[in-house]
C-alpha positions as a printed Julia matrix, in Angstrom:
258×3 Matrix{Float64}:
  0.0    0.0     0.0
  2.87   2.34    0.78
  4.37   1.67   -2.65
  1.01   2.49   -4.21
  0.88   5.68   -2.17
  4.34   6.63   -3.4
  3.23   5.97   -7.0
  0.28   8.32   -6.48
  2.62  11.0    -5.12
  4.89  10.55   -8.15
  1.89  11.01  -10.43
  0.96  14.23   -8.62
  4.56  15.43   -8.92
  4.5   14.74  -12.67
  1.22  16.65  -13.03
  2.71  19.55  -11.1
  5.74  19.56  -13.4
  3.48  19.64  -16.46
  1.56  22.67  -15.21
  4.51  24.54  -13.72
  7.31  23.82  -16.21
  6.25  22.23  -19.49
  3.05  24.2   -20.15
  4.59  27.62  -19.33
  7.61  26.76  -21.51
  5.31  25.97  -24.45
  3.29  29.16  -23.94
  6.44  31.27  -23.7
  7.72  29.69  -26.93
  4.45  30.49  -28.71
  4.57  34.1   -27.54
  8.22  34.35  -28.61
  7.33  33.17  -32.13
  4.38  35.58  -32.22
  6.61  38.46  -31.09
  9.13  37.7   -33.83
  6.37  37.52  -36.45
  5.02  40.93  -35.41
  8.49  42.41  -35.42
  9.13  41.18  -38.95
  5.81  42.4   -40.33
  5.7   45.72  -38.5
  8.79  47.53  -39.69
  7.97  50.55  -37.55
  8.63  51.77  -34.04
  5.39  50.28  -32.76
  6.61  46.85  -33.81
  9.42  47.01  -31.27
  7.02  48.29  -28.61
  4.63  45.4   -29.23
  7.5   42.9   -29.06
  8.55  44.32  -25.69
  4.97  44.26  -24.44
  4.46  40.64  -25.51
  7.8   39.72  -23.95
  6.62  41.28  -20.69
  3.39  39.27  -20.84
  5.14  36.0   -21.6
  7.88  36.34  -19.0
  5.84  37.91  -16.21
  2.29  36.61  -16.29
  2.95  33.2   -17.85
  6.01  32.53  -15.68
  4.09  33.64  -12.58
  0.91  31.75  -13.47
  2.05  28.23  -12.33
  2.63  29.39   -8.74
 -0.43  31.63   -8.53
 -2.63  28.9    -6.97
 -5.17  29.35   -9.79
 -4.91  25.84  -11.28
 -2.51  23.87   -9.11
 -2.48  24.69   -5.36
  1.07  25.33   -4.23
  2.04  23.94   -0.86
  4.1   26.88    0.26
  4.22  30.59    0.84
  5.25  32.95   -1.93
  9.05  32.65   -2.12
 11.21  35.13   -3.98
 12.77  32.5    -6.27
  9.38  32.22   -7.99
  9.9   35.8    -9.2
 13.19  35.18  -11.04
 11.59  34.38  -14.42
  8.79  36.99  -14.13
 11.41  39.65  -13.38
 12.71  39.24  -16.94
  9.47  40.79  -18.17
  9.78  43.76  -15.8
 13.42  44.22  -16.83
 12.47  44.28  -20.52
  9.81  46.95  -19.97
 12.11  49.0   -17.75
 14.99  48.78  -20.23
 12.79  49.74  -23.15
 11.32  52.77  -21.34
 14.78  53.85  -20.22
 16.08  53.63  -23.79
 13.13  55.65  -25.1
 13.63  58.29  -22.42
 17.37  58.52  -23.08
 16.78  59.05  -26.81
 13.98  61.58  -26.38
 14.14  65.35  -25.95
 13.89  65.04  -22.17
 17.65  64.86  -21.71
 18.33  67.68  -24.14
 17.32  70.19  -21.47
 20.59  69.75  -19.63
 23.26  67.36  -18.48
 22.13  67.51  -14.84
 18.89  65.66  -15.54
 20.83  62.88  -17.26
 23.3   62.67  -14.38
 20.44  62.53  -11.87
 18.67  59.76  -13.82
 21.74  57.54  -14.02
 22.52  58.23  -10.35
 18.99  57.13   -9.41
 19.41  53.92  -11.41
 22.78  53.21   -9.79
 21.27  53.8    -6.34
 18.41  51.4    -7.13
 20.81  48.69   -8.29
 23.05  49.19   -5.26
 20.08  49.01   -2.87
 18.76  45.8    -4.41
 22.26  44.3    -4.36
 22.67  45.04   -0.65
 19.23  43.57    0.11
 20.11  40.45   -1.88
 23.34  40.04    0.07
 21.47  40.37    3.39
 18.81  37.89    2.27
 21.47  35.32    1.36
 22.23  34.99    5.08
 18.7   33.66    5.62
 19.38  30.8     3.2
 22.53  29.49    4.9
 20.64  26.41    6.13
 17.08  25.13    6.55
 16.95  25.94   10.26
 17.89  29.59    9.73
 15.56  29.92    6.77
 12.5   28.6     8.62
 13.2   30.69   11.71
 13.48  33.85    9.59
 10.53  33.11    7.32
  8.1   32.12   10.07
  8.32  35.66   11.45
  6.51  36.85    8.32
  4.13  33.86    8.12
  3.56  32.69   11.7
  0.31  30.91   10.79
  1.78  28.74    8.05
  1.19  25.06    8.81
  4.06  24.02    6.58
  6.57  26.42    8.17
  5.63  25.43   11.73
  5.85  21.75   10.85
  9.17  22.11    9.06
 10.71  24.26   11.79
  9.62  21.63   14.31
 11.41  18.98   12.23
 14.57  21.09   12.3
 14.38  21.46   16.09
 13.8   17.72   16.36
 16.86  16.96   14.21
 18.9   19.12   16.6
 17.66  17.21   19.64
 15.42  19.99   20.96
 12.33  17.82   21.42
 10.35  20.29   23.52
 10.61  23.07   20.95
  9.78  20.59   18.22
  6.64  19.43   20.03
  5.63  23.04   20.63
  5.77  23.87   16.92
  4.09  20.59   15.95
  1.2   21.44   18.27
  0.89  24.88   16.72
  0.94  23.43   13.2
 -1.78  20.96   14.15
 -3.9   23.68   15.74
 -3.7   25.89   12.64
 -5.26  23.3    10.37
 -6.7   19.96   11.41
 -6.73  18.55    7.87
 -3.02  17.63    7.74
 -1.75  14.41    9.28
  1.96  15.26    9.08
  2.2   17.36   12.28
  0.53  14.59   14.32
  2.69  11.92   12.72
  5.92  13.85   13.25
  4.96  14.77   16.79
  4.3   11.1    17.56
  7.76  10.2    16.26
  9.26  12.8    18.6
  7.31  11.44   21.57
  8.68   7.97   20.78
 12.21   9.38   20.85
 11.76  10.8    24.35
  9.94   7.71   25.64
  6.47   9.23   25.95
  4.72   6.29   24.31
  1.15   7.09   25.37
  1.24  10.54   23.78
  2.94   9.0    20.76
  0.09   6.51   20.34
 -2.48   9.3    20.75
 -0.9   11.36   18.01
 -0.5    8.4    15.66
 -4.23   7.79   16.14
 -4.94  11.47   15.4
 -2.83  11.23   12.23
 -4.87   8.25   11.03
 -8.21   9.86   11.86
 -7.14  13.09   10.14
 -5.97  11.35    6.96
 -6.6    7.59    6.77
 -4.66   7.5     3.49
 -1.45   8.7     5.14
 -0.2    5.12    5.17
  3.18   5.69    6.81
  1.42   6.01   10.17
  0.01   2.48   10.34
  3.28   0.45   10.59
  4.6    2.86   13.24
  1.48   2.55   15.37
  1.29  -1.23   14.95
  4.91  -1.54   16.06
  4.29   0.73   19.04
  1.17  -1.11   20.19
  2.97  -4.45   19.94
  5.86  -3.08   22.01
  3.4   -1.84   24.64
  1.62  -5.18   24.72
 -1.62  -3.69   23.43
 -2.36  -6.58   21.09
 -6.03  -5.76   20.53
 -5.19  -2.22   19.45
 -2.44  -3.57   17.2
 -4.89  -5.96   15.52
 -7.38  -3.11   15.07
 -4.79  -0.97   13.27
 -3.66  -3.96   11.2
 -7.26  -4.5    10.1
 -7.63  -0.82    9.18
 -4.31  -0.93    7.34
 -5.31  -4.04    5.35
 -8.61  -2.38    4.49
 -6.77   0.65    3.08
 -4.35  -1.63    1.23
 -7.27  -3.43   -0.44
 -8.8   -0.13   -1.56
 -5.52   0.98   -3.08
Protein backbone atom coordinates (compact mmCIF):
# COMPACT_ATOMS: atom_id res chain seq x y z
CA UNK A 1 0.00 0.00 0.00
CA UNK A 2 2.87 2.34 0.78
CA UNK A 3 4.37 1.67 -2.65
CA UNK A 4 1.01 2.49 -4.21
CA UNK A 5 0.88 5.68 -2.17
CA UNK A 6 4.34 6.63 -3.40
CA UNK A 7 3.23 5.97 -7.00
CA UNK A 8 0.28 8.32 -6.48
CA UNK A 9 2.62 11.00 -5.12
CA UNK A 10 4.89 10.55 -8.15
CA UNK A 11 1.89 11.01 -10.43
CA UNK A 12 0.96 14.23 -8.62
CA UNK A 13 4.56 15.43 -8.92
CA UNK A 14 4.50 14.74 -12.67
CA UNK A 15 1.22 16.65 -13.03
CA UNK A 16 2.71 19.55 -11.10
CA UNK A 17 5.74 19.56 -13.40
CA UNK A 18 3.48 19.64 -16.46
CA UNK A 19 1.56 22.67 -15.21
CA UNK A 20 4.51 24.54 -13.72
CA UNK A 21 7.31 23.82 -16.21
CA UNK A 22 6.25 22.23 -19.49
CA UNK A 23 3.05 24.20 -20.15
CA UNK A 24 4.59 27.62 -19.33
CA UNK A 25 7.61 26.76 -21.51
CA UNK A 26 5.31 25.97 -24.45
CA UNK A 27 3.29 29.16 -23.94
CA UNK A 28 6.44 31.27 -23.70
CA UNK A 29 7.72 29.69 -26.93
CA UNK A 30 4.45 30.49 -28.71
CA UNK A 31 4.57 34.10 -27.54
CA UNK A 32 8.22 34.35 -28.61
CA UNK A 33 7.33 33.17 -32.13
CA UNK A 34 4.38 35.58 -32.22
CA UNK A 35 6.61 38.46 -31.09
CA UNK A 36 9.13 37.70 -33.83
CA UNK A 37 6.37 37.52 -36.45
CA UNK A 38 5.02 40.93 -35.41
CA UNK A 39 8.49 42.41 -35.42
CA UNK A 40 9.13 41.18 -38.95
CA UNK A 41 5.81 42.40 -40.33
CA UNK A 42 5.70 45.72 -38.50
CA UNK A 43 8.79 47.53 -39.69
CA UNK A 44 7.97 50.55 -37.55
CA UNK A 45 8.63 51.77 -34.04
CA UNK A 46 5.39 50.28 -32.76
CA UNK A 47 6.61 46.85 -33.81
CA UNK A 48 9.42 47.01 -31.27
CA UNK A 49 7.02 48.29 -28.61
CA UNK A 50 4.63 45.40 -29.23
CA UNK A 51 7.50 42.90 -29.06
CA UNK A 52 8.55 44.32 -25.69
CA UNK A 53 4.97 44.26 -24.44
CA UNK A 54 4.46 40.64 -25.51
CA UNK A 55 7.80 39.72 -23.95
CA UNK A 56 6.62 41.28 -20.69
CA UNK A 57 3.39 39.27 -20.84
CA UNK A 58 5.14 36.00 -21.60
CA UNK A 59 7.88 36.34 -19.00
CA UNK A 60 5.84 37.91 -16.21
CA UNK A 61 2.29 36.61 -16.29
CA UNK A 62 2.95 33.20 -17.85
CA UNK A 63 6.01 32.53 -15.68
CA UNK A 64 4.09 33.64 -12.58
CA UNK A 65 0.91 31.75 -13.47
CA UNK A 66 2.05 28.23 -12.33
CA UNK A 67 2.63 29.39 -8.74
CA UNK A 68 -0.43 31.63 -8.53
CA UNK A 69 -2.63 28.90 -6.97
CA UNK A 70 -5.17 29.35 -9.79
CA UNK A 71 -4.91 25.84 -11.28
CA UNK A 72 -2.51 23.87 -9.11
CA UNK A 73 -2.48 24.69 -5.36
CA UNK A 74 1.07 25.33 -4.23
CA UNK A 75 2.04 23.94 -0.86
CA UNK A 76 4.10 26.88 0.26
CA UNK A 77 4.22 30.59 0.84
CA UNK A 78 5.25 32.95 -1.93
CA UNK A 79 9.05 32.65 -2.12
CA UNK A 80 11.21 35.13 -3.98
CA UNK A 81 12.77 32.50 -6.27
CA UNK A 82 9.38 32.22 -7.99
CA UNK A 83 9.90 35.80 -9.20
CA UNK A 84 13.19 35.18 -11.04
CA UNK A 85 11.59 34.38 -14.42
CA UNK A 86 8.79 36.99 -14.13
CA UNK A 87 11.41 39.65 -13.38
CA UNK A 88 12.71 39.24 -16.94
CA UNK A 89 9.47 40.79 -18.17
CA UNK A 90 9.78 43.76 -15.80
CA UNK A 91 13.42 44.22 -16.83
CA UNK A 92 12.47 44.28 -20.52
CA UNK A 93 9.81 46.95 -19.97
CA UNK A 94 12.11 49.00 -17.75
CA UNK A 95 14.99 48.78 -20.23
CA UNK A 96 12.79 49.74 -23.15
CA UNK A 97 11.32 52.77 -21.34
CA UNK A 98 14.78 53.85 -20.22
CA UNK A 99 16.08 53.63 -23.79
CA UNK A 100 13.13 55.65 -25.10
CA UNK A 101 13.63 58.29 -22.42
CA UNK A 102 17.37 58.52 -23.08
CA UNK A 103 16.78 59.05 -26.81
CA UNK A 104 13.98 61.58 -26.38
CA UNK A 105 14.14 65.35 -25.95
CA UNK A 106 13.89 65.04 -22.17
CA UNK A 107 17.65 64.86 -21.71
CA UNK A 108 18.33 67.68 -24.14
CA UNK A 109 17.32 70.19 -21.47
CA UNK A 110 20.59 69.75 -19.63
CA UNK A 111 23.26 67.36 -18.48
CA UNK A 112 22.13 67.51 -14.84
CA UNK A 113 18.89 65.66 -15.54
CA UNK A 114 20.83 62.88 -17.26
CA UNK A 115 23.30 62.67 -14.38
CA UNK A 116 20.44 62.53 -11.87
CA UNK A 117 18.67 59.76 -13.82
CA UNK A 118 21.74 57.54 -14.02
CA UNK A 119 22.52 58.23 -10.35
CA UNK A 120 18.99 57.13 -9.41
CA UNK A 121 19.41 53.92 -11.41
CA UNK A 122 22.78 53.21 -9.79
CA UNK A 123 21.27 53.80 -6.34
CA UNK A 124 18.41 51.40 -7.13
CA UNK A 125 20.81 48.69 -8.29
CA UNK A 126 23.05 49.19 -5.26
CA UNK A 127 20.08 49.01 -2.87
CA UNK A 128 18.76 45.80 -4.41
CA UNK A 129 22.26 44.30 -4.36
CA UNK A 130 22.67 45.04 -0.65
CA UNK A 131 19.23 43.57 0.11
CA UNK A 132 20.11 40.45 -1.88
CA UNK A 133 23.34 40.04 0.07
CA UNK A 134 21.47 40.37 3.39
CA UNK A 135 18.81 37.89 2.27
CA UNK A 136 21.47 35.32 1.36
CA UNK A 137 22.23 34.99 5.08
CA UNK A 138 18.70 33.66 5.62
CA UNK A 139 19.38 30.80 3.20
CA UNK A 140 22.53 29.49 4.90
CA UNK A 141 20.64 26.41 6.13
CA UNK A 142 17.08 25.13 6.55
CA UNK A 143 16.95 25.94 10.26
CA UNK A 144 17.89 29.59 9.73
CA UNK A 145 15.56 29.92 6.77
CA UNK A 146 12.50 28.60 8.62
CA UNK A 147 13.20 30.69 11.71
CA UNK A 148 13.48 33.85 9.59
CA UNK A 149 10.53 33.11 7.32
CA UNK A 150 8.10 32.12 10.07
CA UNK A 151 8.32 35.66 11.45
CA UNK A 152 6.51 36.85 8.32
CA UNK A 153 4.13 33.86 8.12
CA UNK A 154 3.56 32.69 11.70
CA UNK A 155 0.31 30.91 10.79
CA UNK A 156 1.78 28.74 8.05
CA UNK A 157 1.19 25.06 8.81
CA UNK A 158 4.06 24.02 6.58
CA UNK A 159 6.57 26.42 8.17
CA UNK A 160 5.63 25.43 11.73
CA UNK A 161 5.85 21.75 10.85
CA UNK A 162 9.17 22.11 9.06
CA UNK A 163 10.71 24.26 11.79
CA UNK A 164 9.62 21.63 14.31
CA UNK A 165 11.41 18.98 12.23
CA UNK A 166 14.57 21.09 12.30
CA UNK A 167 14.38 21.46 16.09
CA UNK A 168 13.80 17.72 16.36
CA UNK A 169 16.86 16.96 14.21
CA UNK A 170 18.90 19.12 16.60
CA UNK A 171 17.66 17.21 19.64
CA UNK A 172 15.42 19.99 20.96
CA UNK A 173 12.33 17.82 21.42
CA UNK A 174 10.35 20.29 23.52
CA UNK A 175 10.61 23.07 20.95
CA UNK A 176 9.78 20.59 18.22
CA UNK A 177 6.64 19.43 20.03
CA UNK A 178 5.63 23.04 20.63
CA UNK A 179 5.77 23.87 16.92
CA UNK A 180 4.09 20.59 15.95
CA UNK A 181 1.20 21.44 18.27
CA UNK A 182 0.89 24.88 16.72
CA UNK A 183 0.94 23.43 13.20
CA UNK A 184 -1.78 20.96 14.15
CA UNK A 185 -3.90 23.68 15.74
CA UNK A 186 -3.70 25.89 12.64
CA UNK A 187 -5.26 23.30 10.37
CA UNK A 188 -6.70 19.96 11.41
CA UNK A 189 -6.73 18.55 7.87
CA UNK A 190 -3.02 17.63 7.74
CA UNK A 191 -1.75 14.41 9.28
CA UNK A 192 1.96 15.26 9.08
CA UNK A 193 2.20 17.36 12.28
CA UNK A 194 0.53 14.59 14.32
CA UNK A 195 2.69 11.92 12.72
CA UNK A 196 5.92 13.85 13.25
CA UNK A 197 4.96 14.77 16.79
CA UNK A 198 4.30 11.10 17.56
CA UNK A 199 7.76 10.20 16.26
CA UNK A 200 9.26 12.80 18.60
CA UNK A 201 7.31 11.44 21.57
CA UNK A 202 8.68 7.97 20.78
CA UNK A 203 12.21 9.38 20.85
CA UNK A 204 11.76 10.80 24.35
CA UNK A 205 9.94 7.71 25.64
CA UNK A 206 6.47 9.23 25.95
CA UNK A 207 4.72 6.29 24.31
CA UNK A 208 1.15 7.09 25.37
CA UNK A 209 1.24 10.54 23.78
CA UNK A 210 2.94 9.00 20.76
CA UNK A 211 0.09 6.51 20.34
CA UNK A 212 -2.48 9.30 20.75
CA UNK A 213 -0.90 11.36 18.01
CA UNK A 214 -0.50 8.40 15.66
CA UNK A 215 -4.23 7.79 16.14
CA UNK A 216 -4.94 11.47 15.40
CA UNK A 217 -2.83 11.23 12.23
CA UNK A 218 -4.87 8.25 11.03
CA UNK A 219 -8.21 9.86 11.86
CA UNK A 220 -7.14 13.09 10.14
CA UNK A 221 -5.97 11.35 6.96
CA UNK A 222 -6.60 7.59 6.77
CA UNK A 223 -4.66 7.50 3.49
CA UNK A 224 -1.45 8.70 5.14
CA UNK A 225 -0.20 5.12 5.17
CA UNK A 226 3.18 5.69 6.81
CA UNK A 227 1.42 6.01 10.17
CA UNK A 228 0.01 2.48 10.34
CA UNK A 229 3.28 0.45 10.59
CA UNK A 230 4.60 2.86 13.24
CA UNK A 231 1.48 2.55 15.37
CA UNK A 232 1.29 -1.23 14.95
CA UNK A 233 4.91 -1.54 16.06
CA UNK A 234 4.29 0.73 19.04
CA UNK A 235 1.17 -1.11 20.19
CA UNK A 236 2.97 -4.45 19.94
CA UNK A 237 5.86 -3.08 22.01
CA UNK A 238 3.40 -1.84 24.64
CA UNK A 239 1.62 -5.18 24.72
CA UNK A 240 -1.62 -3.69 23.43
CA UNK A 241 -2.36 -6.58 21.09
CA UNK A 242 -6.03 -5.76 20.53
CA UNK A 243 -5.19 -2.22 19.45
CA UNK A 244 -2.44 -3.57 17.20
CA UNK A 245 -4.89 -5.96 15.52
CA UNK A 246 -7.38 -3.11 15.07
CA UNK A 247 -4.79 -0.97 13.27
CA UNK A 248 -3.66 -3.96 11.20
CA UNK A 249 -7.26 -4.50 10.10
CA UNK A 250 -7.63 -0.82 9.18
CA UNK A 251 -4.31 -0.93 7.34
CA UNK A 252 -5.31 -4.04 5.35
CA UNK A 253 -8.61 -2.38 4.49
CA UNK A 254 -6.77 0.65 3.08
CA UNK A 255 -4.35 -1.63 1.23
CA UNK A 256 -7.27 -3.43 -0.44
CA UNK A 257 -8.80 -0.13 -1.56
CA UNK A 258 -5.52 0.98 -3.08
